[in-house]
Short mmCIF file of C-alpha atoms and ligand atoms in Angstrom, two decimals:
data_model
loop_
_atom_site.label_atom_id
_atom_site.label_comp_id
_atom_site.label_asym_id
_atom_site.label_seq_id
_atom_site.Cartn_x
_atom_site.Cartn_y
_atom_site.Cartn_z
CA UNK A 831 0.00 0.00 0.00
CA UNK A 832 0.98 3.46 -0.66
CA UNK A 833 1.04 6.44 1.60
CA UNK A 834 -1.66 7.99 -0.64
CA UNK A 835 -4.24 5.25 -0.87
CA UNK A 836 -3.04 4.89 3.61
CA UNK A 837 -4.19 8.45 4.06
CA UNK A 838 -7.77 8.27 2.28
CA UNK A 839 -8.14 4.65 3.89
CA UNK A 840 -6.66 6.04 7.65
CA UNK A 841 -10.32 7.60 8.26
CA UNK A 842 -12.53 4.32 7.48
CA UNK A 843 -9.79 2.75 9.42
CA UNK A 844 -10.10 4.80 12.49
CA UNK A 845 -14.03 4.63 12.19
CA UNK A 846 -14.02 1.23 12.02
CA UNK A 847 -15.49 0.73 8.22
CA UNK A 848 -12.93 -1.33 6.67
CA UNK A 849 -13.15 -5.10 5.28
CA UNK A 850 -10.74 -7.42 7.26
CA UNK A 851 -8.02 -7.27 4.38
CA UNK A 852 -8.12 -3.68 3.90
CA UNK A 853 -7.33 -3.43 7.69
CA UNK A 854 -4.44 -5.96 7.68
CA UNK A 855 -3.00 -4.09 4.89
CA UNK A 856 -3.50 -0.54 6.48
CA UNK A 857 -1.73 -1.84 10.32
CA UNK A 858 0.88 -3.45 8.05
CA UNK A 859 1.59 -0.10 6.24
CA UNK A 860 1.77 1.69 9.56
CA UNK A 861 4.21 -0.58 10.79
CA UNK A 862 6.29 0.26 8.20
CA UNK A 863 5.48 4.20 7.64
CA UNK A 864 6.24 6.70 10.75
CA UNK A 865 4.08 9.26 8.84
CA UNK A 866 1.18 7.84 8.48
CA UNK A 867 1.06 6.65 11.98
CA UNK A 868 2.12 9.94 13.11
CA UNK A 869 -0.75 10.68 11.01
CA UNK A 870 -3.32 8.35 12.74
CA UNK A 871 -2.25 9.28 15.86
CA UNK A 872 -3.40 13.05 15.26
CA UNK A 873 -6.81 11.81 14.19
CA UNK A 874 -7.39 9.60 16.72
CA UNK A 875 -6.31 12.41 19.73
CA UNK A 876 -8.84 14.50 17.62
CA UNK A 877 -11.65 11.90 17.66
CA UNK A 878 -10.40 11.59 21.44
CA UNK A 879 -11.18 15.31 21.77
CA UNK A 880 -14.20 15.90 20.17
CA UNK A 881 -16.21 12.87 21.58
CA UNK A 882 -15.55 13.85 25.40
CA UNK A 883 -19.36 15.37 25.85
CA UNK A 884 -18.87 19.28 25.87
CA UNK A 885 -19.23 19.76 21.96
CA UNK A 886 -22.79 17.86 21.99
CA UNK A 887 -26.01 20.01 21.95
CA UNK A 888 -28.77 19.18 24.15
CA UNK A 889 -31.98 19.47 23.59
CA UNK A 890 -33.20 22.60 25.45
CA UNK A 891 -35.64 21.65 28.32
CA UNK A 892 -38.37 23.90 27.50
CA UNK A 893 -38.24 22.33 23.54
CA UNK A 894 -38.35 19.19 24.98
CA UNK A 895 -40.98 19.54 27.99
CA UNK A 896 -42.81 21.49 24.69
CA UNK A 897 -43.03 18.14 22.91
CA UNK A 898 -43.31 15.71 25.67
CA UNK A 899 -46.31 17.37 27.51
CA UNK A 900 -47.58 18.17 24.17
CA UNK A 901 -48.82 14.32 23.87
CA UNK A 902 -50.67 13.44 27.22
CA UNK A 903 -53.35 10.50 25.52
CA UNK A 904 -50.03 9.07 23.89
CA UNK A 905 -49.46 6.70 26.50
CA UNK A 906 -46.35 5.01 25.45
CA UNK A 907 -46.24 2.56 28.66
CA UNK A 908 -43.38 0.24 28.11
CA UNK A 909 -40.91 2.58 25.82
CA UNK A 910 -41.84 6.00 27.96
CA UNK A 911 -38.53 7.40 29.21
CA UNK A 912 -39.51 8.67 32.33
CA UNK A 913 -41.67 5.83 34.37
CA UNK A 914 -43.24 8.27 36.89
CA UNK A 915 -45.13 9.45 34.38
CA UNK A 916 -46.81 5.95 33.04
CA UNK A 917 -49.27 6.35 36.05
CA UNK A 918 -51.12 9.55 34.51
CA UNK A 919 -50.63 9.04 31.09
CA UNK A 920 -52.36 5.59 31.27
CA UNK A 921 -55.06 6.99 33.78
CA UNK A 922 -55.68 9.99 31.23
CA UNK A 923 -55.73 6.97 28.35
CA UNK A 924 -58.43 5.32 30.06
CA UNK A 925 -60.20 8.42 30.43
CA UNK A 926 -60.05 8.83 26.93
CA UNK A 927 -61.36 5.20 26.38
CA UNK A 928 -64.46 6.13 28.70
CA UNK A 929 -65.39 9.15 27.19
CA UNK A 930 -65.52 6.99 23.43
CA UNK A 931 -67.70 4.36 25.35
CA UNK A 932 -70.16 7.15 26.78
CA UNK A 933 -70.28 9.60 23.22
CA UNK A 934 -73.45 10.53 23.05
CA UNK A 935 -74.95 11.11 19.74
CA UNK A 936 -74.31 14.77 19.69
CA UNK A 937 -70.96 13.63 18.70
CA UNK A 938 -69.63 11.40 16.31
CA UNK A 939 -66.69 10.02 16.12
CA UNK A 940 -64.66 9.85 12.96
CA UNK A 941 -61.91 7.80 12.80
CA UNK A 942 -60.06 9.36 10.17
CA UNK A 943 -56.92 7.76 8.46
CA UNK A 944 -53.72 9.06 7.87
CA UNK A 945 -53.24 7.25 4.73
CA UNK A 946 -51.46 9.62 2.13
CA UNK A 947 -51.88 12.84 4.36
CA UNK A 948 -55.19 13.17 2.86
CA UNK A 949 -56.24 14.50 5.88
CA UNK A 950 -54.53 17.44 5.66
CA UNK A 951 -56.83 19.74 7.16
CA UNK A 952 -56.77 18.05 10.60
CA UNK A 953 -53.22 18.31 10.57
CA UNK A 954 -53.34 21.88 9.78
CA UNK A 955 -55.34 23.06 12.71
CA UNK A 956 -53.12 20.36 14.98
CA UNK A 957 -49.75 22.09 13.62
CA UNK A 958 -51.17 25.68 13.93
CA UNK A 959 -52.09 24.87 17.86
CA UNK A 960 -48.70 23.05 18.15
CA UNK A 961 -46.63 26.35 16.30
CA UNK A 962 -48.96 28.74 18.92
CA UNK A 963 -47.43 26.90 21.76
CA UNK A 964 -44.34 28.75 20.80
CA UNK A 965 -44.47 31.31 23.79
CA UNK A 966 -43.36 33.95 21.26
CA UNK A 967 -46.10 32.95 18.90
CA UNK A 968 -49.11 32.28 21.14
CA UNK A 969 -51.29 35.15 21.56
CA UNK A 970 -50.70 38.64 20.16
CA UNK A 971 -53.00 40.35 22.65
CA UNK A 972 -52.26 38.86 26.02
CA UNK A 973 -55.29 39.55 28.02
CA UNK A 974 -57.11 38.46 31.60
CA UNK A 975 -60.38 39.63 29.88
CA UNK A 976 -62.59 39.54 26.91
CA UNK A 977 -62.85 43.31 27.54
CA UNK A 978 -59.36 44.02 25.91
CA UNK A 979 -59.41 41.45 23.69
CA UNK A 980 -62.74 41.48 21.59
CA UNK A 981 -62.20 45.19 20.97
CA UNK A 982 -58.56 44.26 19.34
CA UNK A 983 -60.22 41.68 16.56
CA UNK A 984 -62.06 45.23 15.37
CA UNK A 985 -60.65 45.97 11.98
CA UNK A 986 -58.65 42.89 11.52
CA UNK A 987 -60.99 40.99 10.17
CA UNK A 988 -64.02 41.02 8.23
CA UNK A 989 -65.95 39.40 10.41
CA UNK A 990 -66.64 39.91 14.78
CA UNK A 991 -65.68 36.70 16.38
CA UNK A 992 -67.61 35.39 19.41
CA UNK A 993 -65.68 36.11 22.07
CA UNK A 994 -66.60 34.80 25.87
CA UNK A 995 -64.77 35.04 29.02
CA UNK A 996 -65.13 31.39 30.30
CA UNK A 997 -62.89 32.22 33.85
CA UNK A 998 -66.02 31.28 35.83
CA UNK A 999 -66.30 27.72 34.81
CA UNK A 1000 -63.02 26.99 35.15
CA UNK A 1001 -61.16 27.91 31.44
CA UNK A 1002 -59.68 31.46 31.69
CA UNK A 1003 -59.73 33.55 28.11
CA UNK A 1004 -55.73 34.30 28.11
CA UNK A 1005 -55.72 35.74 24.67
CA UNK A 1006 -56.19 36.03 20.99
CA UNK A 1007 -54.43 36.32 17.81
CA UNK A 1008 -54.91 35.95 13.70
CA UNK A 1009 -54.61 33.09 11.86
CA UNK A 1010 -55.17 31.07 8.79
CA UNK A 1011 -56.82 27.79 8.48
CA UNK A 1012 -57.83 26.24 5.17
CA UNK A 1013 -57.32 29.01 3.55
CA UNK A 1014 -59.36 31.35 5.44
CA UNK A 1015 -58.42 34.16 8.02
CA UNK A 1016 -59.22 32.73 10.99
CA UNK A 1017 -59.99 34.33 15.11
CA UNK A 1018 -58.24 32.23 17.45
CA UNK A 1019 -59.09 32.74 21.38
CA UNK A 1020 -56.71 31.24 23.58
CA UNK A 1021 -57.95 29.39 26.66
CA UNK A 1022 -56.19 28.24 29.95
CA UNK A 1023 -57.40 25.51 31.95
CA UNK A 1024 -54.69 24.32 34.86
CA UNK A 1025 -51.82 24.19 32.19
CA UNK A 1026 -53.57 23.02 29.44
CA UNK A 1027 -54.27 25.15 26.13
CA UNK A 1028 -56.89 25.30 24.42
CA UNK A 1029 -56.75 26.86 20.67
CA UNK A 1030 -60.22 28.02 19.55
CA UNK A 1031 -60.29 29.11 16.21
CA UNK A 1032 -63.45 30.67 14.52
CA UNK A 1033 -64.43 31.95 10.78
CA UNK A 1034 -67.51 33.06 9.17
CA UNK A 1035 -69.34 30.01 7.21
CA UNK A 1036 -72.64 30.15 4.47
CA UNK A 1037 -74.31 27.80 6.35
CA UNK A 1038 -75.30 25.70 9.72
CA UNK A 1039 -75.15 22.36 7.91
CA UNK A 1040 -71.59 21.58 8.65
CA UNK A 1041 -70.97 18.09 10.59
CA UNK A 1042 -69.97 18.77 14.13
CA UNK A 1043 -67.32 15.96 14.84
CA UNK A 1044 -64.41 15.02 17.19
CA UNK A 1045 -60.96 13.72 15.99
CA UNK A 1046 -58.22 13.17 17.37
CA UNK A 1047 -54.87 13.64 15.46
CA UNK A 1048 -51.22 12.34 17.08
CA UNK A 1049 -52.21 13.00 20.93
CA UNK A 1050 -54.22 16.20 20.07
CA UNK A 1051 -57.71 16.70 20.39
CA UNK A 1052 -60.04 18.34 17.90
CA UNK A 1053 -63.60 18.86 17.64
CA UNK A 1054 -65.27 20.69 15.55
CA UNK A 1055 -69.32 22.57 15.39
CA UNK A 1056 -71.06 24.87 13.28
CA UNK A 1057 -73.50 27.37 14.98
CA UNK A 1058 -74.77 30.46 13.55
CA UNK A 1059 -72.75 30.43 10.70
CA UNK A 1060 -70.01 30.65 12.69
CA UNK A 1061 -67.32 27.61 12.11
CA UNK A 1062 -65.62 26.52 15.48
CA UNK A 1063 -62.47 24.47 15.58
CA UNK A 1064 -61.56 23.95 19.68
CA UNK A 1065 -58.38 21.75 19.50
CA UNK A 1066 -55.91 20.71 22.47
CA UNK A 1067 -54.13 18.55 24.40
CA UNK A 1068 -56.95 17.84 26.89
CA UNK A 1069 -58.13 14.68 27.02
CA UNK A 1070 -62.22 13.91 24.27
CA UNK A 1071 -64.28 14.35 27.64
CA UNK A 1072 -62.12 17.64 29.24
CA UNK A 1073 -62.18 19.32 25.92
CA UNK A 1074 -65.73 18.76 25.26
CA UNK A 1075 -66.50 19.88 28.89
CA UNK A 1076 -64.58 23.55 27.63
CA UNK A 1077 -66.82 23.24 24.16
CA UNK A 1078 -70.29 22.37 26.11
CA UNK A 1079 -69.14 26.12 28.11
CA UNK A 1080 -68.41 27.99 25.24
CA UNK A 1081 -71.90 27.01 23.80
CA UNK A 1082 -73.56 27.19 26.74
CA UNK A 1083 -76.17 30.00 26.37
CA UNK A 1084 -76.40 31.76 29.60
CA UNK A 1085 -72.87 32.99 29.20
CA UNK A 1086 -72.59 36.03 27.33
CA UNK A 1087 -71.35 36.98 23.99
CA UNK A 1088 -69.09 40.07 24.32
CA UNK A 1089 -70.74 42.94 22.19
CA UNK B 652 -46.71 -9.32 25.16
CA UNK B 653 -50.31 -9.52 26.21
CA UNK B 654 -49.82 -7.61 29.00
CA UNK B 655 -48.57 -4.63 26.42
CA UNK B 656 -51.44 -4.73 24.07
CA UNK B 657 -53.98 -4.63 27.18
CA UNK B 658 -52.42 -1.40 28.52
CA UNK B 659 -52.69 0.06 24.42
CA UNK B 660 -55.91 2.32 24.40
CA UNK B 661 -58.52 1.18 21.96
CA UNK B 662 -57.90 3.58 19.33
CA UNK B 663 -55.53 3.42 16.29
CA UNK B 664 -54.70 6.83 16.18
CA UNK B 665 -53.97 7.11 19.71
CA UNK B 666 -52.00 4.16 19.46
CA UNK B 667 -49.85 6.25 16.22
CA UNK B 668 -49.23 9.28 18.68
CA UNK B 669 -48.26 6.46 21.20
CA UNK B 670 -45.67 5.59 19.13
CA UNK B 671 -44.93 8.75 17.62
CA UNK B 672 -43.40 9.81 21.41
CA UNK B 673 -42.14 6.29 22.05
CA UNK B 674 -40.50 5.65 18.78
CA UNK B 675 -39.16 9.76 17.67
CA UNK B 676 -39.41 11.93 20.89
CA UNK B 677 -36.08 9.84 22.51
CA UNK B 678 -33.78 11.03 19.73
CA UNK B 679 -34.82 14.54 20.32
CA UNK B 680 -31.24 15.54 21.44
CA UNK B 681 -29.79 13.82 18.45
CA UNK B 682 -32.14 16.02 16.23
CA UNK B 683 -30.99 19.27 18.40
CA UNK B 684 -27.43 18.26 17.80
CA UNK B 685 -27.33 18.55 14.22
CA UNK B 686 -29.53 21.20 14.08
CA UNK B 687 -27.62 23.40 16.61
CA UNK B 688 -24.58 22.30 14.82
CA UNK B 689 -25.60 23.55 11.07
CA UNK B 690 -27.29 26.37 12.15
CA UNK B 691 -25.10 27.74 14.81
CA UNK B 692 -27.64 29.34 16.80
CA UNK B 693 -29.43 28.25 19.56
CA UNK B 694 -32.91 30.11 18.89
CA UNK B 695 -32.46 29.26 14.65
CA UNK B 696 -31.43 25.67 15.74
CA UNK B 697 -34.68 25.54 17.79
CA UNK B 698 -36.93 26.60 15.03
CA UNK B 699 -35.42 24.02 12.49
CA UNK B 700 -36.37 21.02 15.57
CA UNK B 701 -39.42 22.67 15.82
CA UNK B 702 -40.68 22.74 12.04
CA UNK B 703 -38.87 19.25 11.43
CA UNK B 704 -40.88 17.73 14.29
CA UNK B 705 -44.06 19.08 12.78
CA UNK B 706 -42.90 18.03 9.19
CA UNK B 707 -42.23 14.41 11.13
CA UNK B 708 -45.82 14.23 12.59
CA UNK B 709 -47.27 14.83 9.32
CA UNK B 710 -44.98 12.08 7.61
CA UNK B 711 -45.38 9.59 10.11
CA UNK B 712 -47.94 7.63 8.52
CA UNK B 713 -45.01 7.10 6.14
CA UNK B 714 -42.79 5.66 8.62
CA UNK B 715 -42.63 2.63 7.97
CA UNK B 716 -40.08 1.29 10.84
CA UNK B 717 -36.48 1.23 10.53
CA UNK B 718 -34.40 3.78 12.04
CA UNK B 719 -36.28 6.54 13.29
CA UNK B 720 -32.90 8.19 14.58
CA UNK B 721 -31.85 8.16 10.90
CA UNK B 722 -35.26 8.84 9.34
CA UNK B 723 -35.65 12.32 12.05
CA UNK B 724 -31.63 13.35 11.30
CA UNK B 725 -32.75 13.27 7.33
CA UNK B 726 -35.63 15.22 8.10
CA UNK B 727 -33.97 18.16 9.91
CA UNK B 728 -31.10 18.16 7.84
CA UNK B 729 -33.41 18.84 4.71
CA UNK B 730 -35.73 21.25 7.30
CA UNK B 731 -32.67 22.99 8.00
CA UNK B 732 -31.63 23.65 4.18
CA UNK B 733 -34.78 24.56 2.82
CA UNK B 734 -35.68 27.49 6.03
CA UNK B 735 -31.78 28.34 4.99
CA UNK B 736 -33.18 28.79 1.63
CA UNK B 737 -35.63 31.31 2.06
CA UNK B 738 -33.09 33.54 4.46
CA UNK B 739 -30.10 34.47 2.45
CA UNK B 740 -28.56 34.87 5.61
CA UNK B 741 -25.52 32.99 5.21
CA UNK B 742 -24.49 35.41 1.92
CA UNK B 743 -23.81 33.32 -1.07
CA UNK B 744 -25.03 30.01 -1.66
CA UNK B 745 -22.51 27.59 -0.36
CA UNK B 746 -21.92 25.61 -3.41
CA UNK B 747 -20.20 22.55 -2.71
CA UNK B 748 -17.66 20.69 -5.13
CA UNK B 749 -15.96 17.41 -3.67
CA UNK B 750 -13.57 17.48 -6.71
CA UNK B 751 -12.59 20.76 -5.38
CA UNK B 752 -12.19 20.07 -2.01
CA UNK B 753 -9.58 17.40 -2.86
CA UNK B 754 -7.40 16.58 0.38
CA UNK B 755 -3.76 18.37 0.09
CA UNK B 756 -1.02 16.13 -0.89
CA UNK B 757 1.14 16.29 2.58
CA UNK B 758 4.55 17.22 1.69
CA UNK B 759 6.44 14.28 2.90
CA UNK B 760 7.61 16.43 5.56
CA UNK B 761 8.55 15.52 9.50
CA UNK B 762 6.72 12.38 10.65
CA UNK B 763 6.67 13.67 14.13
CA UNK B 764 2.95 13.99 15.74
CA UNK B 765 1.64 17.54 15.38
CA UNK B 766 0.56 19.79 18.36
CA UNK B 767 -3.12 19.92 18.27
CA UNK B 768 -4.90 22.82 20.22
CA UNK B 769 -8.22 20.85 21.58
CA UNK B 770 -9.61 22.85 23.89
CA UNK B 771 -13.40 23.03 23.33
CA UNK B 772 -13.12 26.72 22.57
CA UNK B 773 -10.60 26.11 19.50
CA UNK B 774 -12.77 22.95 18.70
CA UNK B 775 -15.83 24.13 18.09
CA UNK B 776 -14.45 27.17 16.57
CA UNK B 777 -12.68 24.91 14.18
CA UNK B 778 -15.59 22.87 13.54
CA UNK B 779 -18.30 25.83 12.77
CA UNK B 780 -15.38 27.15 10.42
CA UNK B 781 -15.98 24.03 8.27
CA UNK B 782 -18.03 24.27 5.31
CA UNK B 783 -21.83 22.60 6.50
CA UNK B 784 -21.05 19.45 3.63
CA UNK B 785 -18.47 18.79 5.81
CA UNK B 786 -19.73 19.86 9.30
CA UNK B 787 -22.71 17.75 8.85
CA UNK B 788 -20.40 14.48 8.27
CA UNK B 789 -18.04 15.11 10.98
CA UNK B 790 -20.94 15.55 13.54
CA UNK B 791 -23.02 12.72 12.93
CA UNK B 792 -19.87 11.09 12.74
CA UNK B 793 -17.98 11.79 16.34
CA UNK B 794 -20.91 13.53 17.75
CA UNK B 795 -23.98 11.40 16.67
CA UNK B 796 -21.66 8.04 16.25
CA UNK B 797 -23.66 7.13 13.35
CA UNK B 798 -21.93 4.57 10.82
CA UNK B 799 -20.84 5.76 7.17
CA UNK B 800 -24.20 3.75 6.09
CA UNK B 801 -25.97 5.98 8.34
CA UNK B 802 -24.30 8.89 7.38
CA UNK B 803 -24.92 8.29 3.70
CA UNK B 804 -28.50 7.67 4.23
CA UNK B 805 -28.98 11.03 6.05
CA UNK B 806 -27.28 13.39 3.74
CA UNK B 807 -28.33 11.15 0.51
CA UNK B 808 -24.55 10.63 -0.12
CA UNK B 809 -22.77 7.79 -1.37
CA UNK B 810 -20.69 6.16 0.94
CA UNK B 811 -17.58 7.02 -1.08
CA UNK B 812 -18.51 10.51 -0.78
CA UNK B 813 -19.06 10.22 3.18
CA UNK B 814 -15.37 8.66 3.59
CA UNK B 815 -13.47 11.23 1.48
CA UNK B 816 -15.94 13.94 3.01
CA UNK B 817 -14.87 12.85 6.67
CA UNK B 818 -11.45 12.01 5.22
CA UNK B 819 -11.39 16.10 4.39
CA UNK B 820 -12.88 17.51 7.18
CA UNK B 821 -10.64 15.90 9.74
CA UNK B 822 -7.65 17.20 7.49
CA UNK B 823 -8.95 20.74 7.74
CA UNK B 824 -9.75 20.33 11.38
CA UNK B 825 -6.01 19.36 12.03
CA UNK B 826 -4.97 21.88 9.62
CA UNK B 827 -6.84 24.52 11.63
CA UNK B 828 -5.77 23.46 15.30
CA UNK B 829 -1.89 22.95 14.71
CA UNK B 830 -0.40 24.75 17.08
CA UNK B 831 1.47 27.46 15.27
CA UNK B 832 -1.91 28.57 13.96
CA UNK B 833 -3.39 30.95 11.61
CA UNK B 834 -4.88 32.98 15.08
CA UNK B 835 -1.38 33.07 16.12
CA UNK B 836 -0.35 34.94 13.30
CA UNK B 837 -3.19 37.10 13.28
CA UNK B 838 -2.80 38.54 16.87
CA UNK B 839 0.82 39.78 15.79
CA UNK B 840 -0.92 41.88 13.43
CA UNK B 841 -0.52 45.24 15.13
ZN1 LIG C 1545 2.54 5.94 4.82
#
């Protein structure tokens, strides 16, 4: 072997990605040739270097707790790193298993398949709530009131959203911004409830005849209604029942509409 | 085996976002890694894991099993070069010839072992210096420990091109932390 093949062939050696006759040939060369194993030896104090731990990136925590807390119905029991969680998750599944045995006929439940991405838009409204979780992204009026934020929708859209402080039974109106969903420009209220959020979105439609209908899509829950030609899309990480318990308030007509 | 299927809840698609955090969430840190180390910046870096996470959702269906490590690493490596796109941040598009970056024929000079600076400072420095063909290989390689199959798989590379690739970027990496260095010479400019 020459040095100029040994010092193309040195890196596969030192990574380990050489046939057994390529490597008897390359430690017989090195025997022989100072240079090349002076050679080696820099690369391999290099490798020794670079793989000590300080030069690898963590995931931050708040990306990570982002993404982990984002899924609480995907129980992953036996792969789940962190075991103290198993407990809730699988209590929160079985929640979620109740509330599809007790659906009452108000809702239906479409099982929708992912085949092809023809569903794409579920995944729209799912990756809209998901890029709003973004603290920088989540609400452009930050509010404890509908009193601030109702009056900031004025002029931004060609339509007044329904907007309804829900704080009494239990899911705080924290704020709203703009969007776009399927093409239209969208309301979105943003609701709190313990440290859940809830994403309701809301555009103008022709007419009431729109299925009402509850999905869920990767861990996130989404259900949708149609009421005074209004088009609702409430979607979160709550668990069927908990979000439909936040839907049944909205709709419930003894709270008030903000005028 | 039983045991596991009881404890699934009843529901396909809560069984896919089941495995969507079981089977992609535990190489978040590899996807961070490469991210963090093409992009260079912590909040860009977190904005490429963030849009390749959604764009891995949305292609899970298509998932169909293998190595998820490998299949997430391809997907933020091609999230991180198309949001690059649309920012001409980094000036001029970085076009990339392997002819071009042909490893220097060492003069057949002293065969003593040269003085490497590798402190993490100089490291890194070294390593953001190199051009993100050969960043990317180096990283998955010593960082991510991923094999040359692995490698070639993630950047869509032949595996000739990974070795001569890793082959280069380790020169320029020595090249750039011998001890009588380049920043040596600069700091006696007065
Ligand atoms: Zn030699």
């Amino acid at each position: 072997m020459m040095c100029h093949d040994a010092r193309l062939l040195l890196h596969a050696y030192l990574d380990d990605e050489l046939d057994a006759a390529q490597s008897v040939a390359m430690t017989r060369h090195m025997q022989a040739c100072a240079d090349c194993t002076a050679h080696y030896a820099d690369f391999a104090q290099l490798r020794q270097a670079m793989t000590q731990g300080s030069l690898y990136r963590r995931a931050p925590d708040a990306l990570r707790a982002q993404w982990t807390a984002a899924m609480p119905a995907a129980a992953a029991p036996a792969s789940s790193p962190r075991p103290r969680r198993a407990p809730i998750a699988l209590a929160m599944a079985a929640g979620f298993a109740a509330a599809l045995l007790f659906a009452t006929p108000l809702w239906f439940y479409a099982s929708r398949q992912q085949a092809g991405g023809a569903d794409t838009g579920l995944s729209e409204v799912v990756s809209s709530h998901i890029r709003s979780l973004q603290q920088q992204h989540l609400m452009d009026v930050v509010s404890t009131d509908q009193h601030t934020v109702k009056p900031w929708f004025d002029g931004k859209l060609d339509f007044a959203p329904r907007v309804k402080d829900l704080a009494g039974a239990g899911y705080p109106l924290v704020g709203g911004r703009l969007d776009a969903l399927e093409g239209h420009s969208v309301a979105a209220l943003v609701y709190k409830h313990g440290l859940h959020i809830i994403n309701l979105y809301q555009w103008p439609v022709s007419t009431d005849a729109a299925d009402t209908a509850a999905t869920q899509w990767h861990g996130y829950n989404v259900l949708c209604w149609t009421r005074g030609r209004m088009r609702y899309v409430a979607v979160s990480d709550l668990n069927q029942s908990e979000l439909r318990q936040f839907v049944l308030a909205f709709q419930d007509d003894a709270t008030p509409v903000m005028r | 085996m039983p045991n596991k299927l009881h404890r699934h809840p009843p529901n396909p698609q809560a069984s896919a976002s089941a495995s969507f955090e079981g089977v992609v969430l535990p190489h978040l840190d590899a996807a961070y890694n490469l991210a963090r180390w093409l992009a260079r910046d912590d909040t860009d870096a977190q904005d490429v894991v963030q849009e390749a996470l959604l764009r891995a959702l949305r292609y899970y269906a298509s998932f169909h099993g293998g190595d998820a490590r490998v299949w997430l690493l391809a997907i933020v490596r091609n999230t991180f070069y198309s949001l690059r796109m649309k920012v001409p941040a980094d000036g001029v598009h970085e076009a990339f010839d392997d002819e071009m970056h042909a490893p220097p024929d060492e003069q057949p000079g002293p065969e003593a072992q040269t003085l490497l600076a590798l402190d993490v400072g100089s490291l890194q420095r070294a390593l953001e210096n190199l051009p993100h063909p050969l960043r990317e290989a180096i990283v998955l390689r010593e960082l991510e420990e991923c094999s040359y199959k692995e490698i070639a798989s993630i950047t869509g590379q032949k595996i000739g091109t990974v070795m001569s690739r890793l082959a280069r970027a380790r020169e320029r990496l020595r090249l750039e932390l011998s001890c009588p260095s380049k920043e040596a010479r600069q700091h006696d400019v007065p």
